[in-house]
Coordinates of N, CA, C and O in Angstrom, one line a residue:
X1 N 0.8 -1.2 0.0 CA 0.0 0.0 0.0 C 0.9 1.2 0.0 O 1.8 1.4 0.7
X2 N 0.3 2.2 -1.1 CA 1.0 3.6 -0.6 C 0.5 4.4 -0.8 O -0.6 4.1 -1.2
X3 N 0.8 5.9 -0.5 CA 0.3 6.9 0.0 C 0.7 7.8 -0.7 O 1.9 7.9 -0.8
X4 N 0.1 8.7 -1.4 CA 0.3 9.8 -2.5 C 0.4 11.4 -1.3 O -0.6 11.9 -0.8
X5 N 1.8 11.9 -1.2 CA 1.9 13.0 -0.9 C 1.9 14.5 -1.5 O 2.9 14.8 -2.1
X6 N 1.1 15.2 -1.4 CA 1.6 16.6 -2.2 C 2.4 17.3 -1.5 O 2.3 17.3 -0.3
X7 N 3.1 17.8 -2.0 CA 4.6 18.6 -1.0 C 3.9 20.1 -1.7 O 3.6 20.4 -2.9
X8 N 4.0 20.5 -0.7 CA 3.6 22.5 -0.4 C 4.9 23.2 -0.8 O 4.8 24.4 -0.7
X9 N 6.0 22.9 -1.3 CA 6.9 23.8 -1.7 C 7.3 23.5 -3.4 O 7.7 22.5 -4.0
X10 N 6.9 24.8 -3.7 CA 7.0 24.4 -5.6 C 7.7 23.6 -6.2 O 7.4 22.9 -7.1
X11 N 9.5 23.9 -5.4 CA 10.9 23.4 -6.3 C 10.7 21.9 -6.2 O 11.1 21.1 -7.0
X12 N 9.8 21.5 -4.9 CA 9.6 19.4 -4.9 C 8.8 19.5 -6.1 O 8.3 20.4 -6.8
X13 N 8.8 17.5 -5.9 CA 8.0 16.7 -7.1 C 6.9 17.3 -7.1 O 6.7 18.2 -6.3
X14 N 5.8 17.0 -8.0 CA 4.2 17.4 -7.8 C 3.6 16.6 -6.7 O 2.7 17.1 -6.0
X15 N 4.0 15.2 -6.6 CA 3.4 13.9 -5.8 C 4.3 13.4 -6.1 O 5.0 13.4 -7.1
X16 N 4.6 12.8 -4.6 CA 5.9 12.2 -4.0 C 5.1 10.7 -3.4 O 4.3 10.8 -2.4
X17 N 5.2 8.9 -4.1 CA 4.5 7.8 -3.6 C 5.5 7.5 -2.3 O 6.7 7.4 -2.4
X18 N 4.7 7.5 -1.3 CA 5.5 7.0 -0.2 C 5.1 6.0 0.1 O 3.9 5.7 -0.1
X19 N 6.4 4.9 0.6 CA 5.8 3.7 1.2 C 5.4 3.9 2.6 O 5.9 4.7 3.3
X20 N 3.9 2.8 3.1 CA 3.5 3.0 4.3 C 4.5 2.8 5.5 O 4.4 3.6 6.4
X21 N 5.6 1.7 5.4 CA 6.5 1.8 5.6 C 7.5 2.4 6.4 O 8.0 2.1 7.5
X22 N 7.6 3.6 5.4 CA 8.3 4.8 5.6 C 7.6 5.6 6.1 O 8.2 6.4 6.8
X23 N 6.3 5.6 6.0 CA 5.4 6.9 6.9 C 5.5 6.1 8.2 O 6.4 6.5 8.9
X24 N 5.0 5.2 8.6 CA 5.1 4.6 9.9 C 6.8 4.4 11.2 O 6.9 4.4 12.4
X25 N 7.4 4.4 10.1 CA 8.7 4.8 10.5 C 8.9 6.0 10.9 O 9.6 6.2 11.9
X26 N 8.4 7.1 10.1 CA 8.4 8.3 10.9 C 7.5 9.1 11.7 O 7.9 10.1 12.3
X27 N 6.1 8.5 11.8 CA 5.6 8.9 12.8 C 5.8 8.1 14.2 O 5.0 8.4 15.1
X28 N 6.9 7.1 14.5 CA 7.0 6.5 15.6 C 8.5 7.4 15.5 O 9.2 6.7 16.2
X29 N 9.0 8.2 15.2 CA 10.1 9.1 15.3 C 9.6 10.3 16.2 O 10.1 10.4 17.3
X30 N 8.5 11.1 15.6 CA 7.2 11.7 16.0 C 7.0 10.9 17.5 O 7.6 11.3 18.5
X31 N 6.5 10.2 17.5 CA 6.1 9.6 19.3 C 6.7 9.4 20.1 O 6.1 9.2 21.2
X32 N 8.3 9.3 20.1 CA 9.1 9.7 20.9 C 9.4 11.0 21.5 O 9.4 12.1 20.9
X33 N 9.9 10.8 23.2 CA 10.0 12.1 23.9 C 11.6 12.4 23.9 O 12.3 11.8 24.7
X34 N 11.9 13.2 23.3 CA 13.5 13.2 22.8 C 13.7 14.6 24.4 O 12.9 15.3 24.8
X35 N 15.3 14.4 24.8 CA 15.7 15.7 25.6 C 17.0 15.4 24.9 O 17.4 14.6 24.1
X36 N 17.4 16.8 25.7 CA 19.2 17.2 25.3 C 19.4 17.0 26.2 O 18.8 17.3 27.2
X37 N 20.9 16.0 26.2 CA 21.4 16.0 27.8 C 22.8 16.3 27.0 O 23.1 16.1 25.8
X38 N 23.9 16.9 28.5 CA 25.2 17.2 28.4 C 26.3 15.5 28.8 O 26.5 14.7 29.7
X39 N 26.6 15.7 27.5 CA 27.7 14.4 27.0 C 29.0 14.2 27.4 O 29.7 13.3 27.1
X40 N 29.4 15.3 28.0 CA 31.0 16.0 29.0 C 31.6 17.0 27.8 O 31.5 17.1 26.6
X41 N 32.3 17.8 28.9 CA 32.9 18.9 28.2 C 31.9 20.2 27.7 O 32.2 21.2 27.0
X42 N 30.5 19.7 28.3 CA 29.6 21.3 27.8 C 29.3 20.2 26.3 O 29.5 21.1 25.5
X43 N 29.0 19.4 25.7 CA 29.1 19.2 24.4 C 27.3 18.7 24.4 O 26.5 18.6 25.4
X44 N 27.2 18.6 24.0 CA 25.0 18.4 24.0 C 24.6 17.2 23.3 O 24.5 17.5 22.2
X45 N 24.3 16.2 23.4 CA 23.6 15.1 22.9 C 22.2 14.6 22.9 O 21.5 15.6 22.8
X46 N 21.6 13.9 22.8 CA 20.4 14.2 22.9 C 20.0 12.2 23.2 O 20.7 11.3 22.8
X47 N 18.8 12.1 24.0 CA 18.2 11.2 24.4 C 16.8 11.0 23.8 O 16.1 11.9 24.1
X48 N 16.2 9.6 22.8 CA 15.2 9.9 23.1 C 14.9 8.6 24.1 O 15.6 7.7 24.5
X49 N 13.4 8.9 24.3 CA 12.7 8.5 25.1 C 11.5 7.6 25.1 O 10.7 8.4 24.8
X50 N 10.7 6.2 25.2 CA 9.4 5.5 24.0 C 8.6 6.8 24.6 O 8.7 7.7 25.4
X51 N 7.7 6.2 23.7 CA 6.1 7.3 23.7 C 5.7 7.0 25.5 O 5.9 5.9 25.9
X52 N 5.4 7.9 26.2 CA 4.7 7.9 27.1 C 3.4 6.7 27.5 O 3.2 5.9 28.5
X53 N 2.7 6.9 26.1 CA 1.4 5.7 26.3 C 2.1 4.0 26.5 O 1.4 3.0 26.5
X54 N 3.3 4.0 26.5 CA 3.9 2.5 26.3 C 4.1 2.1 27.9 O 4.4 1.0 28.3
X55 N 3.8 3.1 28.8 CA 4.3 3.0 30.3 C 3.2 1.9 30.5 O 2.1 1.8 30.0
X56 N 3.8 0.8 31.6 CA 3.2 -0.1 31.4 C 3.4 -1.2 30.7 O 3.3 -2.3 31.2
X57 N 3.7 -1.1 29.8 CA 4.6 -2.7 29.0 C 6.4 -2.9 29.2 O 7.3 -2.2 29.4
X58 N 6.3 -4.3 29.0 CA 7.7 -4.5 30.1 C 8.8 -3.9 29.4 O 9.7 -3.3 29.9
X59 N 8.8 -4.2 28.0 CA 9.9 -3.9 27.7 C 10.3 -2.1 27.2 O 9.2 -1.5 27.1
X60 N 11.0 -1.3 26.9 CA 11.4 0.0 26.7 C 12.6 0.1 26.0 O 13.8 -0.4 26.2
X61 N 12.0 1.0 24.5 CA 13.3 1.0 23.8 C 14.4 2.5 24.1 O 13.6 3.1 24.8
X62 N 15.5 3.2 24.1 CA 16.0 4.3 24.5 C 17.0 4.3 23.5 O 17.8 3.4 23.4
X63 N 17.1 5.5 22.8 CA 18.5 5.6 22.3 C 19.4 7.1 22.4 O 18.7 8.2 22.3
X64 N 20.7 7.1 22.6 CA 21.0 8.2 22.7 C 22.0 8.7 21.4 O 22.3 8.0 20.4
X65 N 22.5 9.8 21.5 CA 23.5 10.3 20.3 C 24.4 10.8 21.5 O 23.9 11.5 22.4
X66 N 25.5 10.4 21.5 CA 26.8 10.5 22.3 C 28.2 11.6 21.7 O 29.2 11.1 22.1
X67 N 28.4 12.3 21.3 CA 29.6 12.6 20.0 C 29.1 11.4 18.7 O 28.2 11.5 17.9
X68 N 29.9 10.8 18.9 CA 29.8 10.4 17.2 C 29.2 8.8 17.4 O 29.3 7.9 16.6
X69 N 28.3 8.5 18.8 CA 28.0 6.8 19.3 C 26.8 7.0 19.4 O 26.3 7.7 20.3
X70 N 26.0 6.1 18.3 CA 24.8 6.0 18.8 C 24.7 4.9 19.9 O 25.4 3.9 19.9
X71 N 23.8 5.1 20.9 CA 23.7 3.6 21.8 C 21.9 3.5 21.5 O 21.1 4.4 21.4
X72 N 21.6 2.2 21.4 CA 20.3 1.6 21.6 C 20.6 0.9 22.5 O 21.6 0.2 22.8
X73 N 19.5 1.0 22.9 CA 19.0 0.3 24.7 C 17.6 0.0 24.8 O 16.7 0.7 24.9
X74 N 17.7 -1.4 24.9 CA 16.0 -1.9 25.5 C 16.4 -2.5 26.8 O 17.5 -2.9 27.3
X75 N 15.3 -2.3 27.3 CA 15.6 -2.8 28.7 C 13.8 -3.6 29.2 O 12.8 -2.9 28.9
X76 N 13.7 -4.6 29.8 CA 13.1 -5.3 30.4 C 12.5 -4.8 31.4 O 13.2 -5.3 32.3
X77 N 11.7 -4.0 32.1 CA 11.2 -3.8 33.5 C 10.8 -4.4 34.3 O 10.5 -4.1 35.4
X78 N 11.0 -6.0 33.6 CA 9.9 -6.9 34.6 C 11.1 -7.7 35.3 O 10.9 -8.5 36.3
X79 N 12.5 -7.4 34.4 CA 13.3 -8.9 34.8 C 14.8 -7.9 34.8 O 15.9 -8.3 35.2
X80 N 14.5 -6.7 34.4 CA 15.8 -5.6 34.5 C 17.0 -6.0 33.5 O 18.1 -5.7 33.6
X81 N 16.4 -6.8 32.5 CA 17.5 -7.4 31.3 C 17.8 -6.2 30.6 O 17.2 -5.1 30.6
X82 N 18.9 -6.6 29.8 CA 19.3 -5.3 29.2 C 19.6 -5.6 28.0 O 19.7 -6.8 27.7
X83 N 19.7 -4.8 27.2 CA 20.3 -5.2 25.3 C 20.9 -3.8 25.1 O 20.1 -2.9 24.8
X84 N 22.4 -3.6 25.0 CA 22.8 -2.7 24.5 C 23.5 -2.6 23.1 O 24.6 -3.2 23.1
X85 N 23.3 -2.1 22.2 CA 24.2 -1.8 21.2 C 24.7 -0.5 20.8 O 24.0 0.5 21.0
X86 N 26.2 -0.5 20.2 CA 26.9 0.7 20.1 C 27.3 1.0 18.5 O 28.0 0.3 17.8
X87 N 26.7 2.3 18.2 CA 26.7 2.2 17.0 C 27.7 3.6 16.6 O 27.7 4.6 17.3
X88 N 28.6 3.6 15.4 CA 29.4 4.9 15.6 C 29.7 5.2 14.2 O 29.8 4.4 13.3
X89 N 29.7 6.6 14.3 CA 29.1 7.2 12.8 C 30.6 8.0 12.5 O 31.2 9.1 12.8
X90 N 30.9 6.7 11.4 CA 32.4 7.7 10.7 C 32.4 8.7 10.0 O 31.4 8.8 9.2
X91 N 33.2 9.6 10.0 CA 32.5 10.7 9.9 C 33.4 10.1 7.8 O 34.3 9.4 7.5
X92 N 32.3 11.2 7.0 CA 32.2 11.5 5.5 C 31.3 9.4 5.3 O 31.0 9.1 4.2
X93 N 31.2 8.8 5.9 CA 30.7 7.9 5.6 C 29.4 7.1 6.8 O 28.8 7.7 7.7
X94 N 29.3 5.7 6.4 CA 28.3 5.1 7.5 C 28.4 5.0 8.8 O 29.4 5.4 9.4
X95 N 27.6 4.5 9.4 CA 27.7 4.1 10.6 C 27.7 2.7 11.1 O 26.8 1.9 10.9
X96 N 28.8 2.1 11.8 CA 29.7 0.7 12.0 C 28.9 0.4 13.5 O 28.7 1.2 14.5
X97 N 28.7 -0.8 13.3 CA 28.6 -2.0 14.7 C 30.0 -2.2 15.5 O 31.0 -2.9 15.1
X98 N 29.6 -1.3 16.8 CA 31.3 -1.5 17.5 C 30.7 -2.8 18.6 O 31.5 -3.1 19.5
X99 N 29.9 -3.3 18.6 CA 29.4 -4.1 19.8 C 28.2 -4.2 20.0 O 27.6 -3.2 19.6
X100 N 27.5 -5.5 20.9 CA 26.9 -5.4 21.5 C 26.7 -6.2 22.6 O 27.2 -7.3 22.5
X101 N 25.8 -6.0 23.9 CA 26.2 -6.8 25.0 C 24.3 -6.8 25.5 O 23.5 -5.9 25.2
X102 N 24.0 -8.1 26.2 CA 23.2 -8.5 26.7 C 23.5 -9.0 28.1 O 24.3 -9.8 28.3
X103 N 22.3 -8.2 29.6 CA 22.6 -8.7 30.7 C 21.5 -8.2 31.6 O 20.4 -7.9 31.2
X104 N 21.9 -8.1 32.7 CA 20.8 -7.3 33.5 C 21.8 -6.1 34.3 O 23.0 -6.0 34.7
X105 N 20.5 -5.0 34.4 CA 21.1 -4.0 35.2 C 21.2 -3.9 36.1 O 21.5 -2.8 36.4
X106 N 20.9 -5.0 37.3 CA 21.5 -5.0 38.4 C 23.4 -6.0 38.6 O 24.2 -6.0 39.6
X107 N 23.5 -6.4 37.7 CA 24.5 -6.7 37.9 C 25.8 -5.9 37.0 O 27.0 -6.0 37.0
X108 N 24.8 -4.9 36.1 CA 25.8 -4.3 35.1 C 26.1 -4.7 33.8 O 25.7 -5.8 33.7
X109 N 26.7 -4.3 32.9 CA 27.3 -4.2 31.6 C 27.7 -3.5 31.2 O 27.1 -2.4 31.3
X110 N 29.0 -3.7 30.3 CA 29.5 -2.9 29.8 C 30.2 -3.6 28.3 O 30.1 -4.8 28.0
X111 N 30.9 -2.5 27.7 CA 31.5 -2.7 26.6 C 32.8 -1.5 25.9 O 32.8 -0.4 25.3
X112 N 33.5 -2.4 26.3 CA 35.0 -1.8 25.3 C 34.8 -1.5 24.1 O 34.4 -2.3 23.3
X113 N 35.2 -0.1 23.8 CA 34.6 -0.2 22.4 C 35.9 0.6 21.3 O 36.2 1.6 22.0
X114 N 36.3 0.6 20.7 CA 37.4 1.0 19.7 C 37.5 0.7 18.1 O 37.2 -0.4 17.5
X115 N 37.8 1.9 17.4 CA 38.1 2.4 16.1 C 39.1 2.9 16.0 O 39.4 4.0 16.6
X116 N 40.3 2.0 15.1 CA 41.5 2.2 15.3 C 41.8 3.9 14.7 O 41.4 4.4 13.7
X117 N 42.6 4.6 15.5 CA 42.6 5.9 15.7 C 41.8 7.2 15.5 O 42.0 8.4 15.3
X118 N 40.9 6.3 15.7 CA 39.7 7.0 16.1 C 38.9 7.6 17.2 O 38.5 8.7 17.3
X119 N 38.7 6.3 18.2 CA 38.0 6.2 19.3 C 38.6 5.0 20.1 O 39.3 4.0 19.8
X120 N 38.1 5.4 21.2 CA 38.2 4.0 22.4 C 38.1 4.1 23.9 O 38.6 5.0 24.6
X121 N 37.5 3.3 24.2 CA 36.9 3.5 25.5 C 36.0 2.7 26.1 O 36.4 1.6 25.8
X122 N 34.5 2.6 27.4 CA 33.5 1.5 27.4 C 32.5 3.0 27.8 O 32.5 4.1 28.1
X123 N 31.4 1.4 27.4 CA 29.7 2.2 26.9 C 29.4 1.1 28.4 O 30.0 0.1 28.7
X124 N 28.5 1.6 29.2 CA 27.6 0.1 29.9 C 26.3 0.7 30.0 O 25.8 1.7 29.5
X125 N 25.7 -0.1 30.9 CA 24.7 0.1 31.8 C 24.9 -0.4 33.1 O 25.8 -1.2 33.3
X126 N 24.1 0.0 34.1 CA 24.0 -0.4 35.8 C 23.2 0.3 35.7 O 22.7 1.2 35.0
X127 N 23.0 -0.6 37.6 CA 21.8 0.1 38.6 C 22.2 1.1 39.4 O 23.4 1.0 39.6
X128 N 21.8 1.9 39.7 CA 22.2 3.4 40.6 C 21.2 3.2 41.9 O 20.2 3.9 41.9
X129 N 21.3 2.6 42.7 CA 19.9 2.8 43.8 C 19.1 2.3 43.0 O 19.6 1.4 42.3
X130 N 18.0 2.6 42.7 CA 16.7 2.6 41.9 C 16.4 2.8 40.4 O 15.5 2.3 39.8
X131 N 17.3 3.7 39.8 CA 17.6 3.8 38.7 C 18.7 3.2 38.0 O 19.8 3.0 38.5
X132 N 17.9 2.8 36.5 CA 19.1 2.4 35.6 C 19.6 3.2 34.8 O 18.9 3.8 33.9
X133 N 20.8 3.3 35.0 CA 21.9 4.4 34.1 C 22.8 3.8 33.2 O 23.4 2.7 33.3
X134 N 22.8 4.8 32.2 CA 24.0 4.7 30.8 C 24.9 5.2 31.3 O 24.5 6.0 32.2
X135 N 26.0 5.1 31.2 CA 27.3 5.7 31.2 C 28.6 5.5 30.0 O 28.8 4.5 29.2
X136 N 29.2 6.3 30.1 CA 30.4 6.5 28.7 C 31.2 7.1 29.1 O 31.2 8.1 29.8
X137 N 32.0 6.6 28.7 CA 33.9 7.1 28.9 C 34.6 6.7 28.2 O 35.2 5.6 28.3
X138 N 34.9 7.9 26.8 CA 36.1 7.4 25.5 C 36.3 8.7 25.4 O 35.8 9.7 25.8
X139 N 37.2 8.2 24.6 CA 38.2 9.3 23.5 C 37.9 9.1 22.1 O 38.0 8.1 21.4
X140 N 37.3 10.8 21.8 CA 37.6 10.4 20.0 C 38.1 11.3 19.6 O 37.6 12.3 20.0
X141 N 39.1 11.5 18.6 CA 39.6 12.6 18.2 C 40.1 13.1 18.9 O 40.1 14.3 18.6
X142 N 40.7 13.0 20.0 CA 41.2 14.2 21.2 C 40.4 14.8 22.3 O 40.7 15.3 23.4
X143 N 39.3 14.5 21.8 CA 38.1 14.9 23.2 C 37.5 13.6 24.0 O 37.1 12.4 23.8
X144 N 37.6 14.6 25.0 CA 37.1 13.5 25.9 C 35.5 13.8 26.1 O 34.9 14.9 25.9
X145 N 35.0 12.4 26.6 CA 33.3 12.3 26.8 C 33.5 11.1 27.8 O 33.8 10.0 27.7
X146 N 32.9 12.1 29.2 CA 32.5 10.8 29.8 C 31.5 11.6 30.8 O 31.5 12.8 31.2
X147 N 30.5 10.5 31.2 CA 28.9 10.8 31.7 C 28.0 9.8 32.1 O 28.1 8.6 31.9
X148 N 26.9 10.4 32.7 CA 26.3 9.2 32.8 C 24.8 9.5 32.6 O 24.7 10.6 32.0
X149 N 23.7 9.1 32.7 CA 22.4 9.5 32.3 C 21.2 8.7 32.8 O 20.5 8.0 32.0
X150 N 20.8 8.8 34.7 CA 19.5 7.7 34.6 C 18.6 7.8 33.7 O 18.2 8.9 33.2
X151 N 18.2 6.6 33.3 CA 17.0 7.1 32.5 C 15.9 6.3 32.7 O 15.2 6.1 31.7
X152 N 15.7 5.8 33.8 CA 14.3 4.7 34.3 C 14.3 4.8 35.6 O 15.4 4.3 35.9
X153 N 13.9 5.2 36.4 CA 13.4 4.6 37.7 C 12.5 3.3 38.0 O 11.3 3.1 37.6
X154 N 13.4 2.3 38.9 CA 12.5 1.1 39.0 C 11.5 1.5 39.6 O 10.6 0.7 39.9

């Protein structure tokens, strides 16, 4: 199935076929609660957050933008499992699979993560008291990033 768009600015196509797809893809972009959080050094990254209406189901997806690392994070509420992956975006080209690790946040995880002269460092998760937090500590390029970010209360 697809979806015939008219684009409101003259210089686009007349009608642009989108796949459903792709619209659904971006309106769950749309239902996320994204903030800016500070990534060390004053530098700004940003977190998003699932849709609010999801509170209530066990599992929770979270991803952040780090410097140049994406991290995705689901996490389990019911059993505190964890699934992290670390994703890092070379710069003039794609973005590479540096890892990924599966565990629970009460006992922790982490991951070493490196690009030869690029980056290097570990990404994890843990429990904090009641909250489960991200944390990061690398080097890329000469700068440093390291931080941490609850982002669930049990």
């Amino acid at each position: 199935m697809s979806v015939v768009v008219t684009p409101v600015y003259p210089y686009a196509r007349t009608k642009a076929v989108v796949d459903v797809h792709e619209v659904h893809d971006m309106l769950k972009t749309l239902t996320t609660v994204s903030e800016i959080i500070d990534v060390g050094n004053g530098i700004k990254g940003f977190l998003l957050r699932p849709d609010p209406t999801t509170r209530g189901k066990p599992v929770r997806a979270f991803e952040f933008a780090v410097g140049p690392l994406d991290l995705e994070l689901e996490i389990d509420i019911a059993n505190l499992s964890v699934t992290l992956n670390v994703l890092f975006s070379i710069p003039f080209d794609s973005s590479v699979t540096l890892g990924s690790v599966v565990g629970d946040a009460k006992n922790g995880v982490s991951l070493n993560i490196g690009y030869p002269s690029l980056l290097g460092g570990t990404v994890g998760v843990k429990l904090v008291g009641s909250t489960v937090t991200v944390y990061w500590e690398f080097d890329y390029l000469g700068t440093a990033y390291k931080g941490e970010k609850g982002i669930i209360d049990i």
